[in-house]
């Protein structure tokens, strides 16, 4: 069992001068609940950042935003088996707990919840009651990765029930996931504000992702083409090019660059519906594979009213 004070020193302490300067690392629901109860009884609010670990600057931007809310900051690290398909990378997904702790030490993290699969799914992931956010879960990523959003919505719902956050932070890199969580919270009347942070990118524009570590040097150089193609689609649409043409063209460009494209689409930001001619808040989303590595990205944009 992992339950200790990790001794993090936060740089950004709005809850200074109490035990919050130390990060408590817990791995059971009971331990997490007992600490949460104390905070709630003291009238404190909780900002939550759920992750699967292998933390990069995108995750840390979420932790920073949570810190800035002035609430207790709780981070979770749990590689959720229920959101991986049978042919996917659950076994090889990067697990870097010690490096993650080191990365978090630059922030104020009041509790790090790092359960194992048996704690979250005592009956097994497949036997657990599932949360299916209908419609939104069944398109795009949901079509390419059947069951993925059921796994995400289920685990986030469990984590929300344990942590009982007032606010939870998600990255816009996983835009469809963000909308799925927002809809779940709305449909289930959960009293949690869902907030987001824009995608954090490498210097050349590649969206930060734990799966970037799978790329060879050669593939890493090619990977930026996904972002470049999406940006090209945005530029063309803003110049008045029909989006169906821009998308077909981007698909060709990506194929020529060596990708296998799952989709490139232009949708409404609000609900990922197909845009009509009066819709102005749009988003281009893409998913493409470089050999075994699947990359996703998106760029939201506004058309002139
Ligand atoms: O975005 C992620 O890292 C995961 O999908 C999440 C939200 C932590 C659920 O496992």
Tab-separated table of C-alpha atoms and ligand atoms in Angstrom:
chain	number	residue	atom	x	y	z
A	1	UNK	CA	0.000	0.000	0.000
A	2	UNK	CA	1.257	3.447	-0.898
A	3	UNK	CA	0.317	6.100	1.626
A	4	UNK	CA	2.876	8.658	2.563
A	5	UNK	CA	3.758	12.301	2.669
A	6	UNK	CA	5.759	12.776	-0.507
A	7	UNK	CA	7.195	16.013	0.811
A	8	UNK	CA	6.380	18.148	-2.211
A	9	UNK	CA	7.058	21.822	-1.721
A	10	UNK	CA	4.606	23.902	-3.692
A	11	UNK	CA	5.876	27.067	-5.333
A	12	UNK	CA	2.441	28.490	-5.700
A	13	UNK	CA	0.832	28.247	-2.324
A	14	UNK	CA	-2.469	29.953	-1.787
A	15	UNK	CA	-3.290	27.568	1.091
A	16	UNK	CA	0.042	28.267	2.729
A	17	UNK	CA	1.151	27.702	6.311
A	18	UNK	CA	-0.648	24.429	6.912
A	19	UNK	CA	-0.054	20.792	6.142
A	20	UNK	CA	-0.987	21.399	2.482
A	21	UNK	CA	2.678	22.033	1.634
A	22	UNK	CA	3.090	18.243	1.827
A	23	UNK	CA	1.567	15.959	-0.759
A	24	UNK	CA	-0.168	12.967	0.689
A	25	UNK	CA	0.023	10.001	-1.668
A	26	UNK	CA	-2.850	7.580	-1.144
A	27	UNK	CA	-3.908	4.486	-3.024
A	28	UNK	CA	-7.188	3.493	-1.392
A	29	UNK	CA	-10.637	4.994	-1.735
A	30	UNK	CA	-11.027	4.916	2.041
A	31	UNK	CA	-7.877	6.985	2.638
A	32	UNK	CA	-8.842	9.471	-0.071
A	33	UNK	CA	-12.365	9.841	1.313
A	34	UNK	CA	-11.197	10.380	4.843
A	35	UNK	CA	-8.936	13.311	3.832
A	36	UNK	CA	-11.614	14.774	1.519
A	37	UNK	CA	-14.117	14.614	4.382
A	38	UNK	CA	-11.769	16.647	6.615
A	39	UNK	CA	-11.353	19.322	3.958
A	40	UNK	CA	-15.084	19.518	3.296
A	41	UNK	CA	-15.800	19.793	7.020
A	42	UNK	CA	-13.333	22.687	7.153
A	43	UNK	CA	-15.312	24.362	4.350
A	44	UNK	CA	-12.561	23.936	1.734
A	45	UNK	CA	-13.202	23.394	-1.971
A	46	UNK	CA	-11.427	20.871	-4.181
A	47	UNK	CA	-9.933	21.227	-7.649
A	48	UNK	CA	-9.232	17.884	-9.327
A	49	UNK	CA	-6.917	16.870	-12.174
A	50	UNK	CA	-7.457	13.255	-13.277
A	51	UNK	CA	-4.556	11.773	-15.277
A	52	UNK	CA	-3.097	8.479	-16.404
A	53	UNK	CA	0.379	9.627	-15.345
A	54	UNK	CA	3.414	10.042	-17.602
A	55	UNK	CA	2.942	13.705	-16.915
A	56	UNK	CA	4.041	16.309	-19.450
A	57	UNK	CA	3.628	20.074	-19.720
A	58	UNK	CA	-0.004	19.628	-20.818
A	59	UNK	CA	-0.875	17.908	-17.527
A	60	UNK	CA	1.160	20.395	-15.523
A	61	UNK	CA	-0.801	23.273	-17.073
A	62	UNK	CA	-3.917	21.660	-15.577
A	63	UNK	CA	-2.272	21.343	-12.150
A	64	UNK	CA	-1.177	24.985	-12.353
A	65	UNK	CA	-4.734	26.054	-13.203
A	66	UNK	CA	-6.034	23.996	-10.271
A	67	UNK	CA	-3.470	25.646	-7.950
A	68	UNK	CA	-4.506	29.074	-9.156
A	69	UNK	CA	-8.112	28.385	-8.186
A	70	UNK	CA	-6.979	28.630	-4.543
A	71	UNK	CA	-8.716	25.325	-3.771
A	72	UNK	CA	-7.214	22.101	-2.460
A	73	UNK	CA	-5.536	20.445	-5.457
A	74	UNK	CA	-5.992	16.711	-5.950
A	75	UNK	CA	-4.297	14.846	-8.812
A	76	UNK	CA	-5.013	11.230	-9.690
A	77	UNK	CA	-2.773	8.831	-11.574
A	78	UNK	CA	-4.576	5.749	-12.803
A	79	UNK	CA	-3.949	3.921	-16.077
A	80	UNK	CA	-7.549	2.943	-16.683
A	81	UNK	CA	-7.805	-0.536	-18.246
A	82	UNK	CA	-11.457	0.039	-19.146
A	83	UNK	CA	-10.604	2.651	-21.774
A	84	UNK	CA	-8.136	0.471	-23.702
A	85	UNK	CA	-9.328	-1.875	-26.458
A	86	UNK	CA	-8.033	-5.458	-26.494
A	87	UNK	CA	-5.634	-4.622	-29.339
A	88	UNK	CA	-4.440	-1.379	-27.734
A	89	UNK	CA	-1.427	-0.330	-25.676
A	90	UNK	CA	-2.510	-0.944	-22.046
A	91	UNK	CA	0.562	-3.084	-21.317
A	92	UNK	CA	3.054	-0.713	-22.896
A	93	UNK	CA	1.423	2.569	-21.818
A	94	UNK	CA	4.259	4.553	-20.148
A	95	UNK	CA	4.184	4.277	-16.356
A	96	UNK	CA	6.600	6.781	-14.825
A	97	UNK	CA	5.441	7.235	-11.239
A	98	UNK	CA	8.750	8.512	-9.813
A	99	UNK	CA	9.217	11.039	-12.620
A	100	UNK	CA	5.590	12.121	-12.192
A	101	UNK	CA	6.140	12.781	-8.487
A	102	UNK	CA	9.228	14.819	-9.350
A	103	UNK	CA	7.286	16.835	-11.952
A	104	UNK	CA	4.455	17.532	-9.492
A	105	UNK	CA	6.887	18.755	-6.847
A	106	UNK	CA	6.978	22.145	-8.573
A	107	UNK	CA	3.285	22.604	-7.697
A	108	UNK	CA	1.094	22.416	-4.645
A	109	UNK	CA	-0.590	19.034	-4.766
A	110	UNK	CA	-2.491	18.362	-1.557
A	111	UNK	CA	-3.282	14.772	-2.419
A	112	UNK	CA	-2.127	12.375	-5.114
A	113	UNK	CA	-4.582	9.521	-5.541
A	114	UNK	CA	-2.863	6.582	-7.220
A	115	UNK	CA	-5.030	3.483	-6.862
A	116	UNK	CA	-4.475	0.157	-8.606
A	117	UNK	CA	-7.048	-1.508	-10.863
A	118	UNK	CA	-8.413	-3.755	-8.091
A	119	UNK	CA	-9.213	-0.699	-5.974
A	120	UNK	CA	-11.202	0.981	-8.738
A	121	UNK	CA	-12.711	-2.179	-10.268
A	122	UNK	CA	-12.946	-4.766	-7.460
A	123	UNK	CA	-15.177	-6.958	-9.642
A	124	UNK	CA	-12.998	-6.405	-12.733
A	125	UNK	CA	-13.320	-3.604	-15.281
A	126	UNK	CA	-15.718	-5.538	-17.532
A	127	UNK	CA	-18.090	-6.402	-14.676
A	128	UNK	CA	-18.386	-2.792	-13.479
A	129	UNK	CA	-21.489	-0.688	-14.097
A	130	UNK	CA	-20.727	1.441	-17.151
A	131	UNK	CA	-21.503	5.023	-18.034
A	132	UNK	CA	-22.401	5.570	-21.695
A	133	UNK	CA	-22.791	9.176	-22.774
A	134	UNK	CA	-24.944	8.500	-25.811
A	135	UNK	CA	-24.375	10.231	-29.128
A	136	UNK	CA	-21.220	12.139	-28.336
A	137	UNK	CA	-19.395	8.925	-27.382
A	138	UNK	CA	-20.335	7.102	-30.538
A	139	UNK	CA	-18.757	9.312	-33.203
A	140	UNK	CA	-15.146	10.056	-34.265
A	141	UNK	CA	-12.870	8.671	-31.493
A	142	UNK	CA	-15.755	6.520	-30.270
A	143	UNK	CA	-16.154	4.974	-33.717
A	144	UNK	CA	-12.425	4.316	-34.112
A	145	UNK	CA	-12.032	3.054	-30.529
A	146	UNK	CA	-15.258	1.261	-29.573
A	147	UNK	CA	-15.840	1.345	-25.813
A	148	UNK	CA	-13.204	4.024	-25.253
A	149	UNK	CA	-15.529	6.745	-24.000
A	150	UNK	CA	-17.517	4.253	-21.912
A	151	UNK	CA	-14.220	3.488	-20.178
A	152	UNK	CA	-13.389	7.175	-19.766
A	153	UNK	CA	-16.850	8.237	-18.539
A	154	UNK	CA	-17.035	5.282	-16.144
A	155	UNK	CA	-13.662	5.905	-14.506
A	156	UNK	CA	-14.132	9.669	-14.329
A	157	UNK	CA	-17.512	9.086	-12.696
A	158	UNK	CA	-15.909	6.760	-10.117
A	159	UNK	CA	-13.090	9.248	-9.487
A	160	UNK	CA	-15.608	12.079	-9.118
A	161	UNK	CA	-17.525	9.990	-6.554
A	162	UNK	CA	-14.345	9.437	-4.546
A	163	UNK	CA	-12.823	12.923	-4.753
A	164	UNK	CA	-16.094	14.920	-4.854
A	165	UNK	CA	-14.398	17.869	-6.539
A	166	UNK	CA	-15.968	21.290	-6.937
A	167	UNK	CA	-13.997	21.820	-10.150
A	168	UNK	CA	-12.261	19.320	-12.451
A	169	UNK	CA	-9.714	20.239	-15.117
A	170	UNK	CA	-9.274	18.587	-18.535
A	171	UNK	CA	-7.068	19.343	-21.538
A	172	UNK	CA	-8.561	20.588	-24.810
A	173	UNK	CA	-6.188	18.273	-26.685
A	174	UNK	CA	-8.779	15.546	-25.961
A	175	UNK	CA	-11.609	17.785	-27.074
A	176	UNK	CA	-14.203	15.069	-27.591
A	177	UNK	CA	-13.378	13.634	-24.160
A	178	UNK	CA	-13.918	17.087	-22.647
A	179	UNK	CA	-17.395	17.304	-24.215
A	180	UNK	CA	-18.239	13.740	-23.144
A	181	UNK	CA	-17.339	14.587	-19.528
A	182	UNK	CA	-19.291	17.867	-19.669
A	183	UNK	CA	-22.362	16.031	-20.940
A	184	UNK	CA	-21.991	13.261	-18.360
A	185	UNK	CA	-21.844	15.846	-15.562
A	186	UNK	CA	-24.908	17.592	-16.962
A	187	UNK	CA	-26.925	14.409	-17.577
A	188	UNK	CA	-26.102	12.955	-14.142
A	189	UNK	CA	-26.654	16.308	-12.349
A	190	UNK	CA	-23.191	16.195	-10.784
A	191	UNK	CA	-22.357	19.435	-8.923
A	192	UNK	CA	-18.937	19.794	-10.572
A	193	UNK	CA	-17.682	22.595	-12.833
A	194	UNK	CA	-15.710	21.191	-15.762
A	195	UNK	CA	-12.932	23.535	-16.867
A	196	UNK	CA	-10.353	23.199	-19.607
A	197	UNK	CA	-6.902	24.365	-20.582
A	198	UNK	CA	-5.819	24.853	-24.235
A	199	UNK	CA	-3.607	22.232	-25.877
A	200	UNK	CA	0.057	22.587	-24.959
A	201	UNK	CA	2.357	22.118	-27.967
A	202	UNK	CA	6.000	21.340	-28.616
A	203	UNK	CA	8.053	24.104	-30.292
A	204	UNK	CA	7.172	22.820	-33.778
A	205	UNK	CA	3.442	22.598	-32.992
A	206	UNK	CA	3.056	18.888	-32.179
A	207	UNK	CA	0.434	18.503	-29.431
A	208	UNK	CA	1.954	17.102	-26.240
A	209	UNK	CA	0.847	13.540	-25.582
A	210	UNK	CA	2.133	10.595	-23.590
A	211	UNK	CA	1.976	8.535	-26.780
A	212	UNK	CA	4.546	10.815	-28.497
A	213	UNK	CA	7.164	8.773	-26.629
A	214	UNK	CA	6.354	5.821	-28.931
A	215	UNK	CA	7.605	7.762	-31.982
A	216	UNK	CA	11.005	7.018	-33.483
A	217	UNK	CA	13.173	10.067	-34.322
A	218	UNK	CA	12.095	9.782	-37.941
A	219	UNK	CA	8.394	9.555	-37.039
A	220	UNK	CA	8.725	12.431	-34.568
A	221	UNK	CA	9.839	14.663	-37.451
A	222	UNK	CA	6.841	13.571	-39.530
A	223	UNK	CA	4.364	13.817	-36.641
A	224	UNK	CA	4.098	17.601	-36.831
A	225	UNK	CA	2.379	17.214	-40.207
A	226	UNK	CA	-0.872	16.383	-38.417
A	227	UNK	CA	-0.957	19.802	-36.758
A	228	UNK	CA	0.279	21.512	-39.931
A	229	UNK	CA	-2.501	19.905	-42.016
A	230	UNK	CA	-5.184	20.874	-39.487
A	231	UNK	CA	-3.859	24.445	-39.427
A	232	UNK	CA	-3.945	24.473	-43.235
A	233	UNK	CA	-7.606	23.388	-43.150
A	234	UNK	CA	-8.394	26.273	-40.758
A	235	UNK	CA	-6.536	28.798	-42.939
A	236	UNK	CA	-8.340	27.631	-46.069
A	237	UNK	CA	-11.791	27.776	-44.454
A	238	UNK	CA	-11.116	31.271	-43.096
A	239	UNK	CA	-10.181	32.292	-46.654
A	240	UNK	CA	-13.546	30.993	-47.870
A	241	UNK	CA	-12.640	27.528	-49.172
A	242	UNK	CA	-15.422	24.960	-48.711
A	243	UNK	CA	-14.591	22.780	-45.712
A	244	UNK	CA	-15.348	19.504	-47.490
A	245	UNK	CA	-12.684	20.357	-50.076
A	246	UNK	CA	-10.168	21.475	-47.415
A	247	UNK	CA	-10.614	18.206	-45.530
A	248	UNK	CA	-10.134	15.988	-48.604
A	249	UNK	CA	-6.987	17.929	-49.450
A	250	UNK	CA	-5.618	17.551	-45.886
A	251	UNK	CA	-6.281	13.828	-46.046
A	252	UNK	CA	-4.201	13.572	-49.227
A	253	UNK	CA	-1.389	15.609	-47.672
A	254	UNK	CA	-1.264	13.372	-44.617
A	255	UNK	CA	-1.255	10.198	-46.701
A	256	UNK	CA	1.616	11.568	-48.761
A	257	UNK	CA	3.501	12.347	-45.522
A	258	UNK	CA	3.208	8.665	-44.518
A	259	UNK	CA	0.157	8.678	-42.216
A	260	UNK	CA	-2.868	6.400	-42.229
A	261	UNK	CA	-5.684	8.811	-41.499
A	262	UNK	CA	-8.627	7.747	-39.332
A	263	UNK	CA	-10.491	11.011	-39.820
A	264	UNK	CA	-10.161	14.709	-40.455
A	265	UNK	CA	-13.425	16.547	-39.924
A	266	UNK	CA	-14.765	20.022	-39.350
A	267	UNK	CA	-17.494	20.150	-36.699
A	268	UNK	CA	-19.335	22.565	-34.414
A	269	UNK	CA	-17.338	23.303	-31.254
A	270	UNK	CA	-20.429	23.077	-29.122
A	271	UNK	CA	-21.498	19.472	-29.761
A	272	UNK	CA	-19.323	18.134	-32.603
A	273	UNK	CA	-22.353	18.193	-34.896
A	274	UNK	CA	-21.918	18.702	-38.645
A	275	UNK	CA	-21.847	22.491	-39.178
A	276	UNK	CA	-24.524	24.329	-41.071
A	277	UNK	CA	-23.852	27.552	-42.961
A	278	UNK	CA	-24.796	29.733	-39.961
A	279	UNK	CA	-22.402	28.020	-37.527
A	280	UNK	CA	-19.373	30.168	-36.742
A	281	UNK	CA	-17.655	28.435	-33.805
A	282	UNK	CA	-15.990	25.490	-35.481
A	283	UNK	CA	-13.249	22.993	-34.787
A	284	UNK	CA	-11.142	20.817	-37.051
A	285	UNK	CA	-10.295	17.454	-35.516
A	286	UNK	CA	-7.927	14.812	-36.821
A	287	UNK	CA	-6.684	11.355	-35.910
A	288	UNK	CA	-3.978	9.579	-37.849
A	289	UNK	CA	-1.493	6.796	-37.378
A	290	UNK	CA	2.227	6.646	-37.990
A	291	UNK	CA	2.865	2.906	-37.998
A	292	UNK	CA	1.551	1.730	-34.601
A	293	UNK	CA	1.325	5.201	-33.022
A	294	UNK	CA	-2.025	6.926	-33.149
A	295	UNK	CA	-2.015	10.709	-32.813
A	296	UNK	CA	-4.997	13.015	-32.332
A	297	UNK	CA	-5.191	16.779	-32.477
A	298	UNK	CA	-7.668	19.600	-33.028
A	299	UNK	CA	-7.818	23.333	-33.611
A	300	UNK	CA	-10.895	25.343	-32.590
A	301	UNK	CA	-11.541	28.473	-34.690
A	302	UNK	CA	-14.128	31.197	-35.218
A	303	UNK	CA	-15.541	32.457	-38.497
A	304	UNK	CA	-16.534	36.115	-38.824
A	305	UNK	CA	-20.180	36.726	-37.958
B	1	LIG	O1	-7.210	12.013	-20.448
B	1	LIG	C1	-6.835	11.096	-19.687
B	1	LIG	O2	-5.689	11.047	-19.247
B	1	LIG	C2	-7.815	10.003	-19.305
B	1	LIG	O3	-8.681	9.714	-20.351
B	1	LIG	C3	-8.584	10.308	-18.015
B	1	LIG	C4	-9.472	11.529	-18.172
B	1	LIG	C5	-7.626	10.525	-16.869
B	1	LIG	C6	-9.476	9.121	-17.660
B	1	LIG	O4	-8.742	7.960	-17.492
